[in-house]
């Protein structure tokens, strides 16, 4: 039996320079264009609220931007009802043909009653059990990166 997976990364080369990819990612309203779950984003300075959907489940996430390094990295922490949930981020590495984009997810639900409550809320709102969360996120990341790449290619 394997243990719980607490972080996932996926990478894809995008045919655009790092600054252009960063600009797309930093405009958090555009997340709905490429994420298979995000349906709407309300930005508020260094924070934003994302509304997500998976099948019949709909939930919101309150996010705070924690890394904003143009051309290099963009990341945000996601909370629900004040409980830490995850860190989502994108590292950008220049390549000959554009940018290697590495999307990463780190589960921040680590211990105690806060973890148990966050896990329960996650299951109720998303329908994804904790043991399958990493695999689900990996598949979503692949879709997100393909859509991001296509959007950057169209903008070029």
Coordinates of C-alpha atoms in Angstrom, one line a residue:
X1 CA 0.0 0.0 0.0
X2 CA 1.4 3.4 -0.9
X3 CA 1.1 6.4 1.4
X4 CA -0.7 9.6 0.7
X5 CA 0.7 11.9 -1.9
X6 CA 1.2 15.4 -0.6
X7 CA 2.5 17.2 -3.7
X8 CA 2.3 16.8 -7.5
X9 CA 4.2 18.5 -10.4
X10 CA 3.5 18.4 -14.1
X11 CA 5.5 20.2 -16.9
X12 CA 5.0 21.2 -20.5
X13 CA 6.9 23.4 -22.9
X14 CA 4.9 26.4 -24.0
X15 CA 5.7 28.2 -27.2
X16 CA 5.9 31.7 -25.7
X17 CA 8.6 33.5 -23.7
X18 CA 8.5 33.4 -19.9
X19 CA 7.3 36.9 -19.4
X20 CA 4.3 36.3 -21.7
X21 CA 3.4 33.1 -19.9
X22 CA 3.8 34.8 -16.6
X23 CA 1.5 37.7 -17.7
X24 CA -1.2 35.1 -18.6
X25 CA -0.9 33.3 -15.3
X26 CA -0.8 36.4 -13.2
X27 CA -4.1 37.6 -14.7
X28 CA -6.0 35.2 -12.4
X29 CA -9.3 36.0 -14.1
X30 CA -8.0 33.9 -17.1
X31 CA -7.7 30.7 -15.0
X32 CA -11.2 29.8 -16.1
X33 CA -9.8 29.6 -19.7
X34 CA -7.5 26.7 -19.0
X35 CA -8.4 25.1 -15.7
X36 CA -10.9 22.2 -16.0
X37 CA -12.5 23.2 -12.6
X38 CA -12.3 27.0 -12.3
X39 CA -15.4 28.7 -13.7
X40 CA -14.9 32.2 -12.4
X41 CA -12.4 34.3 -10.5
X42 CA -12.9 37.5 -8.6
X43 CA -9.6 39.4 -8.1
X44 CA -9.0 41.6 -5.1
X45 CA -5.4 42.9 -5.1
X46 CA -3.0 40.1 -3.9
X47 CA -6.1 38.0 -3.1
X48 CA -8.8 36.4 -5.2
X49 CA -11.8 34.1 -4.9
X50 CA -12.1 31.3 -7.3
X51 CA -15.3 29.5 -8.0
X52 CA -14.8 25.9 -9.0
X53 CA -17.0 23.1 -10.4
X54 CA -16.6 19.4 -10.9
X55 CA -19.6 17.5 -12.2
X56 CA -22.4 18.5 -9.8
X57 CA -20.1 19.9 -7.1
X58 CA -19.5 23.7 -6.9
X59 CA -17.2 25.3 -4.3
X60 CA -15.2 28.5 -3.8
X61 CA -11.6 28.9 -2.7
X62 CA -10.1 32.0 -1.2
X63 CA -6.6 32.6 -2.5
X64 CA -3.6 34.8 -1.6
X65 CA -0.7 35.3 -4.0
X66 CA 2.5 34.3 -2.3
X67 CA 5.0 34.4 -5.2
X68 CA 4.9 37.0 -8.0
X69 CA 8.2 36.9 -9.8
X70 CA 7.6 38.0 -13.4
X71 CA 9.0 35.6 -15.9
X72 CA 10.0 33.1 -13.2
X73 CA 7.2 32.0 -10.8
X74 CA 3.6 32.6 -9.8
X75 CA 2.1 30.9 -6.8
X76 CA -0.9 31.2 -4.5
X77 CA -2.2 29.7 -1.3
X78 CA -5.7 28.4 -1.2
X79 CA -7.9 28.3 1.9
X80 CA -11.5 27.4 2.6
X81 CA -13.3 28.9 5.6
X82 CA -9.8 30.0 6.9
X83 CA -8.4 26.5 6.8
X84 CA -5.2 25.9 4.8
X85 CA -5.9 23.7 1.8
X86 CA -3.1 23.9 -0.8
X87 CA -0.4 25.9 -2.6
X88 CA -0.7 26.0 -6.4
X89 CA 2.1 27.5 -8.4
X90 CA 3.9 27.7 -11.7
X91 CA 7.7 27.8 -12.2
X92 CA 8.9 29.1 -15.6
X93 CA 12.2 28.1 -17.2
X94 CA 13.3 29.6 -20.5
X95 CA 13.9 27.1 -23.4
X96 CA 15.0 27.5 -27.0
X97 CA 11.4 27.3 -28.2
X98 CA 9.7 29.1 -25.3
X99 CA 9.1 28.3 -21.7
X100 CA 9.0 25.1 -19.7
X101 CA 6.1 25.6 -17.3
X102 CA 6.0 23.4 -14.2
X103 CA 2.7 23.5 -12.4
X104 CA 2.8 22.3 -8.8
X105 CA 0.4 21.5 -6.0
X106 CA 1.3 21.1 -2.4
X107 CA -1.4 19.8 0.0
X108 CA -1.3 22.0 3.1
X109 CA -3.8 20.0 5.1
X110 CA -1.3 18.4 7.5
X111 CA -2.4 17.6 11.0
X112 CA -5.0 17.9 13.8
X113 CA -8.6 18.8 13.8
X114 CA -8.0 21.5 11.1
X115 CA -6.8 18.8 8.7
X116 CA -9.8 16.6 9.5
X117 CA -12.2 19.5 9.0
X118 CA -10.5 20.6 5.8
X119 CA -10.5 17.0 4.5
X120 CA -14.2 16.7 5.2
X121 CA -15.0 20.0 3.6
X122 CA -12.9 19.0 0.6
X123 CA -14.8 15.7 0.2
X124 CA -18.2 17.4 0.6
X125 CA -17.4 20.3 -1.8
X126 CA -15.4 18.5 -4.5
X127 CA -16.4 14.9 -4.2
X128 CA -12.8 13.8 -4.3
X129 CA -11.6 11.6 -1.4
X130 CA -8.2 12.6 0.1
X131 CA -6.5 9.4 -1.2
X132 CA -7.4 10.3 -4.8
X133 CA -6.8 14.0 -4.7
X134 CA -3.2 13.9 -6.0
X135 CA -4.1 11.7 -9.0
X136 CA -7.1 14.0 -9.7
X137 CA -4.9 17.1 -9.5
X138 CA -2.3 15.5 -11.8
X139 CA -4.9 14.9 -14.5
X140 CA -6.3 18.4 -14.1
X141 CA -2.8 19.9 -14.3
X142 CA -2.2 18.2 -17.7
X143 CA -5.4 19.7 -19.0
X144 CA -4.5 23.1 -17.6
X145 CA -1.0 23.1 -19.1
X146 CA -2.3 22.0 -22.6
X147 CA -4.9 24.8 -22.5
X148 CA -2.4 27.4 -21.3
X149 CA 0.0 26.4 -24.1
X150 CA -2.8 26.8 -26.7
X151 CA -3.8 30.2 -25.3
X152 CA -0.2 31.4 -25.4
X153 CA 0.3 30.1 -28.9
X154 CA -2.8 31.9 -30.1
X155 CA -1.7 35.1 -28.5
X156 CA 1.7 35.0 -30.2

